[in-house]
Amino acid sequence: MKLFIFSARQPDYAVIKQWSLENKIEVGITEKDLTPDTAPLAKGASAVSTQQVSIREEEIYRTLSEYGVAAIGVRSTGVDSLNKQYMKQYGILGANIKAYSPRSIAEFALTTSMMLIRNIPRLLKHEQDLNFSWNRMLGREVASLTVGVIGTGNIGFVTAQLFKALGANVIAYDKFRRTDADAFLSYRATVEDVAREADILSLHVPYSDDTRHMIDDRILKIMKPSAILVNAARGPVVDTAALISALRSGEIAGAALDSLEGEEMYANKTKEQQGEANRYIGDLLAMDNVVLSPHIAFFTLEAATAMVQTSLRDLRDIAATGKSTGLISLE
Ligand SMILES: NC(=O)c1ccc[n+]([C@@H]2O[C@H](COP(=O)([O-])OP(=O)(O)OC[C@H]3O[C@@H](n4cnc5c(N)ncnc54)[C@H](O)[C@@H]3O)[C@@H](O)[C@H]2O)c1
């Protein structure tokens, strides 16, 4: 059996080598994403793993199917990167990583929230002009704040626990409430109820028709003018145009955006690798109350290691037996 890894990152190499030796399975590697041009690299592999935001072209699925590739595994919790229609059409199974390190994203949501409540983006911008004034630098202490968590699954729950440990009052909304969360958070009936009370509103829902633009003009108007929004979930969960206008008019005080609509145009790309500019980037980078990051919340050594090991194990199992805990529904 041979497996093939696309979108390998520098920390992945040692983990892949070690796993390959221990399991006596050959693993091919490329740093390139899976595209119609690179799909032929998978020739001879039983299954492939990748980590990219979008695998759209039919040609990719056709080529992999011709090579007898049994499955595509995505090294992320989301499944929105795969085209399920083509997967079914070409008889390819899909796998994702159900939970690799929820803490990696939760800690990033916490970190960027703390940056905003202490005005660090503004401080860094002012320092570039040798401006060390305290003007507009008054911060807040997290223990006096209410944190609203939208989506209390793996990541949202750890986020709630981290904020609770720092003394914050944590409230939450989820379509399906957990029963083990009472010590850490109190549920509210609607997103609106959470948005109204929260000083920090942190999003941890998946992207679906249901959650598209969940945070829109209406919700932004409900939020406190002193509140900040944190999106380390998926870009389209927030209506970005409405957010930019809310930040400009002072409807809310700041935003930390690890995910953004159209992030595939720049995430993990140098300036030279980017084509057309994302339409929102210029406006957001000009603001001193925004932390913008390129979908990097998950990117820790701990998470990268867990992702590669889990993906290879799942693909080995699928290639050998057609079964794995990582299999996703194609419906
Ligand atoms: N920025 C990053 O690096 C990064 C990395 C991994 C995951 N993510 C994002 O974080 C999201 C959450 O991941 P997770 O592992 O916690 O997922 P999860 O499935 O464990 O939790 C998602 C929660 O959202 C709830 N939910 C779903 N639809 C909802 C709706 N319409 N209204 C309210 N609640 C709803 C679910 O009931 C569930 O409790 C992922 O789907 C992904 O979009 C981002």
mmCIF file of C-alpha atoms and ligand atoms in Angstrom:
data_model
loop_
_atom_site.group_PDB
_atom_site.id
_atom_site.type_symbol
_atom_site.label_atom_id
_atom_site.label_comp_id
_atom_site.label_asym_id
_atom_site.label_seq_id
_atom_site.Cartn_x
_atom_site.Cartn_y
_atom_site.Cartn_z
ATOM 1 C CA MET A 1 0.000 0.000 0.000
ATOM 2 C CA LYS A 2 1.090 3.552 -0.701
ATOM 3 C CA LEU A 3 -0.454 6.765 0.616
ATOM 4 C CA PHE A 4 0.143 10.286 -0.676
ATOM 5 C CA ILE A 5 0.179 13.579 1.248
ATOM 6 C CA PHE A 6 -0.574 16.893 -0.482
ATOM 7 C CA SER A 7 -0.166 20.338 1.127
ATOM 8 C CA ALA A 8 2.586 19.077 3.450
ATOM 9 C CA ARG A 9 3.968 21.751 5.766
ATOM 10 C CA GLN A 10 7.430 21.899 7.222
ATOM 11 C CA PRO A 11 6.500 20.364 10.646
ATOM 12 C CA ASP A 12 4.745 17.450 8.889
ATOM 13 C CA TYR A 13 7.858 15.894 7.359
ATOM 14 C CA ALA A 14 9.354 14.327 10.496
ATOM 15 C CA VAL A 15 5.941 13.026 11.613
ATOM 16 C CA ILE A 16 5.250 11.436 8.202
ATOM 17 C CA LYS A 17 8.674 9.798 8.079
ATOM 18 C CA GLN A 18 8.264 8.343 11.558
ATOM 19 C CA TRP A 19 4.724 7.067 10.833
ATOM 20 C CA SER A 20 5.870 5.525 7.545
ATOM 21 C CA LEU A 21 8.705 3.666 9.284
ATOM 22 C CA GLU A 22 6.541 2.417 12.150
ATOM 23 C CA ASN A 23 3.720 1.251 9.877
ATOM 24 C CA LYS A 24 5.910 0.024 7.018
ATOM 25 C CA ILE A 25 3.776 1.954 4.511
ATOM 26 C CA GLU A 26 5.267 4.143 1.794
ATOM 27 C CA VAL A 27 4.053 7.745 1.964
ATOM 28 C CA GLY A 28 4.652 10.168 -0.919
ATOM 29 C CA ILE A 29 4.792 13.874 -0.026
ATOM 30 C CA THR A 30 4.409 17.214 -1.781
ATOM 31 C CA GLU A 31 3.977 20.713 -0.438
ATOM 32 C CA LYS A 32 1.694 21.478 -3.371
ATOM 33 C CA ASP A 33 -2.085 21.489 -3.042
ATOM 34 C CA LEU A 34 -4.202 18.905 -4.850
ATOM 35 C CA THR A 35 -5.114 20.482 -8.213
ATOM 36 C CA PRO A 36 -5.759 19.142 -11.730
ATOM 37 C CA ASP A 37 -2.013 19.692 -12.390
ATOM 38 C CA THR A 38 -0.747 17.918 -9.284
ATOM 39 C CA ALA A 39 -3.303 15.075 -9.090
ATOM 40 C CA PRO A 40 -1.044 12.804 -11.253
ATOM 41 C CA LEU A 41 1.475 12.785 -8.355
ATOM 42 C CA ALA A 42 -0.969 10.437 -6.620
ATOM 43 C CA LYS A 43 -0.560 7.692 -9.240
ATOM 44 C CA GLY A 44 0.021 4.403 -7.435
ATOM 45 C CA ALA A 45 -1.428 5.626 -4.135
ATOM 46 C CA SER A 46 -4.410 3.912 -2.480
ATOM 47 C CA ALA A 47 -5.564 7.097 -0.761
ATOM 48 C CA VAL A 48 -4.538 10.748 -0.533
ATOM 49 C CA SER A 49 -4.565 13.338 2.203
ATOM 50 C CA THR A 50 -4.643 17.102 1.780
ATOM 51 C CA GLN A 51 -5.195 20.276 3.730
ATOM 52 C CA GLN A 52 -6.646 22.964 1.565
ATOM 53 C CA VAL A 53 -9.729 25.136 1.624
ATOM 54 C CA SER A 54 -11.172 23.993 -1.669
ATOM 55 C CA ILE A 55 -10.951 20.951 -3.969
ATOM 56 C CA ARG A 56 -13.462 21.984 -6.611
ATOM 57 C CA GLU A 57 -12.436 20.814 -10.096
ATOM 58 C CA GLU A 58 -14.082 17.666 -11.447
ATOM 59 C CA GLU A 59 -10.809 16.728 -13.192
ATOM 60 C CA ILE A 60 -9.160 16.080 -9.824
ATOM 61 C CA TYR A 61 -11.799 13.529 -8.858
ATOM 62 C CA ARG A 62 -11.752 11.930 -12.323
ATOM 63 C CA THR A 63 -7.962 11.544 -12.282
ATOM 64 C CA LEU A 64 -7.891 10.087 -8.767
ATOM 65 C CA SER A 65 -10.666 7.667 -9.643
ATOM 66 C CA GLU A 66 -8.763 6.480 -12.747
ATOM 67 C CA TYR A 67 -5.748 5.760 -10.512
ATOM 68 C CA GLY A 68 -7.942 3.717 -8.160
ATOM 69 C CA VAL A 69 -7.576 6.141 -5.255
ATOM 70 C CA ALA A 70 -10.103 4.950 -2.652
ATOM 71 C CA ALA A 71 -10.350 8.063 -0.502
ATOM 72 C CA ILE A 72 -9.462 11.707 -0.040
ATOM 73 C CA GLY A 73 -8.760 12.661 3.538
ATOM 74 C CA VAL A 74 -8.784 16.332 4.546
ATOM 75 C CA ARG A 75 -6.567 17.239 7.451
ATOM 76 C CA SER A 76 -9.137 19.559 9.019
ATOM 77 C CA THR A 77 -12.413 19.335 10.893
ATOM 78 C CA GLY A 78 -14.384 20.965 8.078
ATOM 79 C CA VAL A 79 -15.780 18.976 5.153
ATOM 80 C CA ASP A 80 -16.703 21.969 3.007
ATOM 81 C CA SER A 81 -13.515 21.690 0.929
ATOM 82 C CA LEU A 82 -14.686 18.469 -0.782
ATOM 83 C CA ASN A 83 -17.214 18.289 -3.612
ATOM 84 C CA LYS A 84 -19.489 15.518 -2.373
ATOM 85 C CA GLN A 85 -21.270 15.250 -5.713
ATOM 86 C CA TYR A 86 -18.013 14.370 -7.515
ATOM 87 C CA MET A 87 -16.964 12.067 -4.661
ATOM 88 C CA LYS A 88 -20.135 10.018 -5.162
ATOM 89 C CA GLN A 89 -19.945 10.194 -8.955
ATOM 90 C CA TYR A 90 -16.359 8.879 -9.032
ATOM 91 C CA GLY A 91 -16.723 6.413 -6.148
ATOM 92 C CA ILE A 92 -14.243 8.093 -3.824
ATOM 93 C CA LEU A 93 -14.730 8.078 -0.055
ATOM 94 C CA GLY A 94 -14.024 11.099 2.120
ATOM 95 C CA ALA A 95 -12.499 11.450 5.557
ATOM 96 C CA ASN A 96 -11.824 14.351 7.875
ATOM 97 C CA ILE A 97 -10.310 14.732 11.314
ATOM 98 C CA LYS A 98 -13.103 14.893 13.858
ATOM 99 C CA ALA A 99 -10.962 16.615 16.512
ATOM 100 C CA TYR A 100 -7.212 17.062 16.379
ATOM 101 C CA SER A 101 -6.502 19.726 18.936
ATOM 102 C CA PRO A 102 -9.498 21.909 19.773
ATOM 103 C CA ARG A 103 -7.171 23.725 22.143
ATOM 104 C CA SER A 104 -5.067 25.110 19.283
ATOM 105 C CA ILE A 105 -8.028 27.117 17.935
ATOM 106 C CA ALA A 106 -9.457 27.909 21.377
ATOM 107 C CA GLU A 107 -6.116 29.353 22.542
ATOM 108 C CA PHE A 108 -5.921 31.462 19.381
ATOM 109 C CA ALA A 109 -9.427 32.834 19.963
ATOM 110 C CA LEU A 110 -8.363 33.671 23.512
ATOM 111 C CA THR A 111 -5.064 35.227 22.395
ATOM 112 C CA THR A 112 -6.615 37.473 19.756
ATOM 113 C CA SER A 113 -9.436 38.463 22.124
ATOM 114 C CA MET A 114 -6.855 39.498 24.715
ATOM 115 C CA MET A 115 -4.990 41.475 22.043
ATOM 116 C CA LEU A 116 -8.134 43.434 21.265
ATOM 117 C CA ILE A 117 -9.255 44.125 24.832
ATOM 118 C CA ARG A 118 -5.776 45.585 25.487
ATOM 119 C CA ASN A 119 -5.696 47.487 22.162
ATOM 120 C CA ILE A 120 -2.504 45.778 20.985
ATOM 121 C CA PRO A 121 -3.156 46.267 17.217
ATOM 122 C CA ARG A 122 -3.560 50.026 17.864
ATOM 123 C CA LEU A 123 -0.457 50.087 20.100
ATOM 124 C CA LEU A 124 1.695 48.397 17.445
ATOM 125 C CA LYS A 125 0.449 50.759 14.727
ATOM 126 C CA HIS A 126 1.092 53.863 16.885
ATOM 127 C CA GLU A 127 4.583 52.662 17.776
ATOM 128 C CA GLN A 128 5.513 52.654 14.099
ATOM 129 C CA ASP A 129 5.095 56.479 14.300
ATOM 130 C CA LEU A 130 6.951 56.663 17.645
ATOM 131 C CA ASN A 131 3.612 57.563 19.231
ATOM 132 C CA PHE A 132 3.631 56.205 22.798
ATOM 133 C CA SER A 133 0.632 58.145 24.065
ATOM 134 C CA TRP A 134 -1.887 56.406 26.352
ATOM 135 C CA ASN A 135 -4.688 58.066 24.417
ATOM 136 C CA ARG A 136 -7.331 55.430 23.331
ATOM 137 C CA MET A 137 -5.333 52.698 25.071
ATOM 138 C CA LEU A 138 -7.566 52.022 28.088
ATOM 139 C CA GLY A 139 -7.943 48.237 28.276
ATOM 140 C CA ARG A 140 -10.400 45.842 29.921
ATOM 141 C CA GLU A 141 -9.772 42.908 32.261
ATOM 142 C CA VAL A 142 -11.167 39.610 31.111
ATOM 143 C CA ALA A 143 -12.607 38.673 34.518
ATOM 144 C CA SER A 144 -15.006 41.609 34.313
ATOM 145 C CA LEU A 145 -16.302 40.620 30.882
ATOM 146 C CA THR A 146 -19.027 38.407 29.481
ATOM 147 C CA VAL A 147 -17.866 36.077 26.740
ATOM 148 C CA GLY A 148 -20.448 34.745 24.297
ATOM 149 C CA VAL A 149 -19.622 31.462 22.593
ATOM 150 C CA ILE A 150 -21.655 30.513 19.517
ATOM 151 C CA GLY A 151 -21.275 26.763 18.937
ATOM 152 C CA THR A 152 -20.243 24.717 21.965
ATOM 153 C CA GLY A 153 -18.774 21.700 20.176
ATOM 154 C CA ASN A 154 -15.162 20.597 20.547
ATOM 155 C CA ILE A 155 -13.576 24.008 19.987
ATOM 156 C CA GLY A 156 -16.259 26.262 21.439
ATOM 157 C CA PHE A 157 -16.359 24.257 24.655
ATOM 158 C CA VAL A 158 -12.593 24.482 25.207
ATOM 159 C CA THR A 159 -12.799 28.219 24.441
ATOM 160 C CA ALA A 160 -15.502 28.559 27.099
ATOM 161 C CA GLN A 161 -13.360 26.621 29.591
ATOM 162 C CA LEU A 162 -10.303 28.822 28.952
ATOM 163 C CA PHE A 163 -12.260 32.063 29.419
ATOM 164 C CA LYS A 164 -13.997 30.656 32.490
ATOM 165 C CA ALA A 165 -10.606 29.764 33.983
ATOM 166 C CA LEU A 166 -9.643 33.437 33.632
ATOM 167 C CA GLY A 167 -12.745 34.510 35.539
ATOM 168 C CA ALA A 168 -15.023 35.598 32.680
ATOM 169 C CA ASN A 169 -18.767 35.104 32.725
ATOM 170 C CA VAL A 170 -19.416 32.726 29.817
ATOM 171 C CA ILE A 171 -22.751 32.517 28.001
ATOM 172 C CA ALA A 172 -23.475 30.469 24.896
ATOM 173 C CA TYR A 173 -25.824 29.472 22.122
ATOM 174 C CA ASP A 174 -25.882 26.138 20.311
ATOM 175 C CA LYS A 175 -28.577 24.447 18.314
ATOM 176 C CA PHE A 176 -27.844 21.305 20.292
ATOM 177 C CA ARG A 177 -26.952 22.004 23.922
ATOM 178 C CA ARG A 178 -24.373 19.903 25.726
ATOM 179 C CA THR A 179 -25.270 18.420 29.065
ATOM 180 C CA ASP A 180 -21.765 18.578 30.570
ATOM 181 C CA ALA A 181 -21.264 22.345 30.353
ATOM 182 C CA ASP A 182 -23.071 23.755 33.402
ATOM 183 C CA ALA A 183 -19.870 24.424 35.348
ATOM 184 C CA PHE A 184 -18.454 26.523 32.506
ATOM 185 C CA LEU A 185 -21.261 28.373 30.759
ATOM 186 C CA SER A 186 -24.941 29.275 30.750
ATOM 187 C CA TYR A 187 -26.936 28.806 27.596
ATOM 188 C CA ARG A 188 -29.151 31.487 26.128
ATOM 189 C CA ALA A 189 -32.128 30.775 23.858
ATOM 190 C CA THR A 190 -30.893 32.558 20.712
ATOM 191 C CA VAL A 191 -27.837 34.065 19.010
ATOM 192 C CA GLU A 192 -29.478 37.458 19.554
ATOM 193 C CA ASP A 193 -29.608 36.934 23.324
ATOM 194 C CA VAL A 194 -25.898 36.113 23.414
ATOM 195 C CA ALA A 195 -24.955 38.976 21.078
ATOM 196 C CA ARG A 196 -26.847 41.474 23.240
ATOM 197 C CA GLU A 197 -24.940 40.571 26.438
ATOM 198 C CA ALA A 198 -21.469 39.641 25.170
ATOM 199 C CA ASP A 199 -18.342 41.796 25.453
ATOM 200 C CA ILE A 200 -16.493 39.192 23.403
ATOM 201 C CA LEU A 201 -18.493 37.176 20.855
ATOM 202 C CA SER A 202 -16.555 34.116 19.706
ATOM 203 C CA LEU A 203 -17.821 31.995 16.803
ATOM 204 C CA HIS A 204 -17.301 28.226 16.699
ATOM 205 C CA VAL A 205 -20.030 26.890 14.404
ATOM 206 C CA PRO A 206 -19.368 25.031 11.143
ATOM 207 C CA TYR A 207 -20.191 26.664 7.818
ATOM 208 C CA SER A 208 -23.517 25.541 6.344
ATOM 209 C CA ASP A 209 -26.590 27.075 4.721
ATOM 210 C CA ASP A 210 -27.820 27.486 8.252
ATOM 211 C CA THR A 211 -24.824 29.477 9.507
ATOM 212 C CA ARG A 212 -24.072 31.564 6.379
ATOM 213 C CA HIS A 213 -24.009 35.224 7.445
ATOM 214 C CA MET A 214 -25.234 34.226 10.904
ATOM 215 C CA ILE A 215 -23.509 37.426 12.045
ATOM 216 C CA ASP A 216 -25.098 40.053 9.828
ATOM 217 C CA ASP A 217 -26.056 43.685 9.964
ATOM 218 C CA ARG A 218 -28.911 42.936 12.360
ATOM 219 C CA ILE A 219 -26.772 41.049 14.902
ATOM 220 C CA LEU A 220 -23.962 43.617 14.673
ATOM 221 C CA LYS A 221 -26.490 46.333 15.571
ATOM 222 C CA ILE A 222 -27.635 44.324 18.610
ATOM 223 C CA MET A 223 -24.055 44.013 19.921
ATOM 224 C CA LYS A 224 -22.619 46.496 22.426
ATOM 225 C CA PRO A 225 -20.510 49.314 20.916
ATOM 226 C CA SER A 226 -17.686 48.144 23.223
ATOM 227 C CA ALA A 227 -17.918 44.499 22.075
ATOM 228 C CA ILE A 228 -15.480 42.580 19.908
ATOM 229 C CA LEU A 229 -16.190 39.792 17.445
ATOM 230 C CA VAL A 230 -13.894 36.779 17.051
ATOM 231 C CA ASN A 231 -14.232 34.536 14.010
ATOM 232 C CA ALA A 232 -11.936 31.512 14.031
ATOM 233 C CA ALA A 233 -14.694 29.370 12.488
ATOM 234 C CA ARG A 234 -15.365 29.985 8.786
ATOM 235 C CA GLY A 235 -15.336 33.269 6.840
ATOM 236 C CA PRO A 236 -18.887 33.176 5.442
ATOM 237 C CA VAL A 237 -20.388 32.821 8.919
ATOM 238 C CA VAL A 238 -19.901 36.607 9.069
ATOM 239 C CA ASP A 239 -21.226 39.110 6.520
ATOM 240 C CA THR A 240 -17.896 40.864 5.996
ATOM 241 C CA ALA A 241 -19.264 43.947 4.248
ATOM 242 C CA ALA A 242 -21.655 44.494 7.170
ATOM 243 C CA LEU A 243 -18.813 43.934 9.638
ATOM 244 C CA ILE A 244 -16.573 46.518 7.968
ATOM 245 C CA SER A 245 -19.335 49.064 8.085
ATOM 246 C CA ALA A 246 -20.059 48.221 11.783
ATOM 247 C CA LEU A 247 -16.358 48.684 12.636
ATOM 248 C CA ARG A 248 -16.259 52.007 10.765
ATOM 249 C CA SER A 249 -19.376 53.397 12.386
ATOM 250 C CA GLY A 250 -18.405 52.215 15.882
ATOM 251 C CA GLU A 251 -21.303 49.764 16.174
ATOM 252 C CA ILE A 252 -18.749 47.338 17.598
ATOM 253 C CA ALA A 253 -15.238 47.974 18.947
ATOM 254 C CA GLY A 254 -13.072 45.447 17.140
ATOM 255 C CA ALA A 255 -12.722 42.129 15.347
ATOM 256 C CA ALA A 256 -10.306 39.213 15.289
ATOM 257 C CA LEU A 257 -10.663 37.364 12.006
ATOM 258 C CA ASP A 258 -8.752 34.166 11.465
ATOM 259 C CA SER A 259 -11.341 33.267 8.833
ATOM 260 C CA LEU A 260 -12.650 35.626 6.199
ATOM 261 C CA GLU A 261 -14.837 35.355 3.130
ATOM 262 C CA GLY A 262 -12.512 34.673 0.199
ATOM 263 C CA GLU A 263 -9.558 33.751 2.425
ATOM 264 C CA GLU A 264 -8.393 31.137 -0.106
ATOM 265 C CA MET A 265 -7.051 34.102 -2.120
ATOM 266 C CA TYR A 266 -4.350 34.801 0.467
ATOM 267 C CA ALA A 267 -4.253 32.183 3.269
ATOM 268 C CA ASN A 268 -0.810 30.556 3.414
ATOM 269 C CA LYS A 269 0.308 32.501 0.321
ATOM 270 C CA THR A 270 3.138 35.008 -0.002
ATOM 271 C CA LYS A 271 2.463 38.269 -1.819
ATOM 272 C CA GLU A 272 3.938 36.779 -5.003
ATOM 273 C CA GLN A 273 1.714 33.688 -4.766
ATOM 274 C CA GLN A 274 -1.496 35.729 -4.524
ATOM 275 C CA GLY A 275 -3.466 36.618 -7.616
ATOM 276 C CA GLU A 276 -6.241 39.147 -7.418
ATOM 277 C CA ALA A 277 -6.477 40.817 -4.006
ATOM 278 C CA ASN A 278 -9.247 39.877 -1.614
ATOM 279 C CA ARG A 279 -11.764 42.727 -1.711
ATOM 280 C CA TYR A 280 -11.908 43.137 2.072
ATOM 281 C CA ILE A 281 -8.225 42.931 2.970
ATOM 282 C CA GLY A 282 -7.265 46.552 2.311
ATOM 283 C CA ASP A 283 -10.072 47.955 4.473
ATOM 284 C CA LEU A 284 -9.405 45.536 7.328
ATOM 285 C CA LEU A 285 -5.636 46.024 7.386
ATOM 286 C CA ALA A 286 -6.102 49.791 7.539
ATOM 287 C CA MET A 287 -8.027 49.507 10.831
ATOM 288 C CA ASP A 288 -6.290 49.658 14.200
ATOM 289 C CA ASN A 289 -8.952 47.559 15.939
ATOM 290 C CA VAL A 290 -8.672 44.444 13.782
ATOM 291 C CA VAL A 291 -6.486 41.357 14.092
ATOM 292 C CA LEU A 292 -6.383 39.589 10.754
ATOM 293 C CA SER A 293 -4.726 36.193 10.438
ATOM 294 C CA PRO A 294 -4.543 33.699 7.556
ATOM 295 C CA HIS A 295 -6.581 30.748 8.940
ATOM 296 C CA ILE A 296 -3.721 29.905 11.226
ATOM 297 C CA ALA A 297 -5.515 29.226 14.525
ATOM 298 C CA PHE A 298 -5.040 25.472 14.206
ATOM 299 C CA PHE A 299 -1.368 25.744 13.291
ATOM 300 C CA THR A 300 0.543 24.481 16.309
ATOM 301 C CA LEU A 301 3.103 21.709 16.480
ATOM 302 C CA GLU A 302 0.730 19.664 18.631
ATOM 303 C CA ALA A 303 -2.164 19.993 16.172
ATOM 304 C CA ALA A 304 -0.040 19.433 13.061
ATOM 305 C CA THR A 305 1.339 16.208 14.534
ATOM 306 C CA ALA A 306 -2.093 14.911 15.529
ATOM 307 C CA MET A 307 -3.558 15.807 12.129
ATOM 308 C CA VAL A 308 -0.973 13.957 10.078
ATOM 309 C CA GLN A 309 -0.975 10.866 12.286
ATOM 310 C CA THR A 310 -4.779 10.662 12.361
ATOM 311 C CA SER A 311 -5.150 11.240 8.629
ATOM 312 C CA LEU A 312 -2.598 8.566 7.711
ATOM 313 C CA ARG A 313 -4.176 6.059 10.114
ATOM 314 C CA ASP A 314 -7.669 6.740 8.704
ATOM 315 C CA LEU A 315 -6.527 6.432 5.092
ATOM 316 C CA ARG A 316 -4.639 3.217 5.829
ATOM 317 C CA ASP A 317 -7.811 1.780 7.416
ATOM 318 C CA ILE A 318 -10.051 2.909 4.552
ATOM 319 C CA ALA A 319 -7.671 1.559 1.913
ATOM 320 C CA ALA A 320 -7.438 -1.786 3.733
ATOM 321 C CA THR A 321 -11.029 -2.259 4.952
ATOM 322 C CA GLY A 322 -13.218 0.540 3.545
ATOM 323 C CA LYS A 323 -13.901 1.645 7.129
ATOM 324 C CA SER A 324 -12.546 4.279 9.505
ATOM 325 C CA THR A 325 -13.721 6.553 12.290
ATOM 326 C CA GLY A 326 -12.779 9.489 10.053
ATOM 327 C CA LEU A 327 -15.216 8.647 7.231
ATOM 328 C CA ILE A 328 -17.644 11.438 6.385
ATOM 329 C CA SER A 329 -21.171 11.204 5.045
ATOM 330 C CA LEU A 330 -21.419 12.173 1.382
ATOM 331 C CA GLU A 331 -25.115 13.069 1.688
HETATM 332 N N1 LIG B 1 -9.493 28.668 12.211
HETATM 333 C C1 LIG B 1 -9.081 27.422 12.231
HETATM 334 O O1 LIG B 1 -7.888 27.154 12.142
HETATM 335 C C2 LIG B 1 -10.084 26.315 12.379
HETATM 336 C C3 LIG B 1 -9.618 25.014 12.608
HETATM 337 C C4 LIG B 1 -10.554 24.000 12.821
HETATM 338 C C5 LIG B 1 -11.913 24.262 12.781
HETATM 339 N N2 LIG B 1 -12.338 25.525 12.547
HETATM 340 C C6 LIG B 1 -13.786 25.823 12.489
HETATM 341 O O2 LIG B 1 -14.367 25.611 13.770
HETATM 342 C C7 LIG B 1 -15.640 24.993 13.580
HETATM 343 C C8 LIG B 1 -16.054 24.280 14.831
HETATM 344 O O3 LIG B 1 -15.239 23.147 15.012
HETATM 345 P P1 LIG B 1 -15.556 22.058 16.127
HETATM 346 O O4 LIG B 1 -14.488 21.037 16.035
HETATM 347 O O5 LIG B 1 -15.796 22.721 17.426
HETATM 348 O O6 LIG B 1 -16.930 21.473 15.556
HETATM 349 P P2 LIG B 1 -18.048 20.690 16.368
HETATM 350 O O7 LIG B 1 -18.841 19.969 15.354
HETATM 351 O O8 LIG B 1 -17.449 19.932 17.498
HETATM 352 O O9 LIG B 1 -18.939 21.886 16.996
HETATM 353 C C9 LIG B 1 -19.761 22.696 16.224
HETATM 354 C C10 LIG B 1 -20.946 23.098 17.104
HETATM 355 O O10 LIG B 1 -21.741 24.018 16.362
HETATM 356 C C11 LIG B 1 -23.097 23.708 16.599
HETATM 357 N N3 LIG B 1 -23.902 24.206 15.501
HETATM 358 C C12 LIG B 1 -23.978 23.743 14.228
HETATM 359 N N4 LIG B 1 -24.836 24.489 13.508
HETATM 360 C C13 LIG B 1 -25.308 25.437 14.346
HETATM 361 C C14 LIG B 1 -26.225 26.495 14.195
HETATM 362 N N5 LIG B 1 -26.839 26.739 13.013
HETATM 363 N N6 LIG B 1 -26.491 27.265 15.257
HETATM 364 C C15 LIG B 1 -25.881 27.032 16.436
HETATM 365 N N7 LIG B 1 -25.008 26.044 16.650
HETATM 366 C C16 LIG B 1 -24.721 25.257 15.610
HETATM 367 C C17 LIG B 1 -23.137 22.199 16.711
HETATM 368 O O11 LIG B 1 -24.298 21.768 17.413
HETATM 369 C C18 LIG B 1 -21.843 21.925 17.476
HETATM 370 O O12 LIG B 1 -22.046 21.899 18.869
HETATM 371 C C19 LIG B 1 -15.368 24.066 12.353
HETATM 372 O O13 LIG B 1 -16.532 23.672 11.716
HETATM 373 C C20 LIG B 1 -14.538 24.948 11.496
HETATM 374 O O14 LIG B 1 -15.414 25.744 10.728
HETATM 375 C C21 LIG B 1 -11.461 26.550 12.341
#
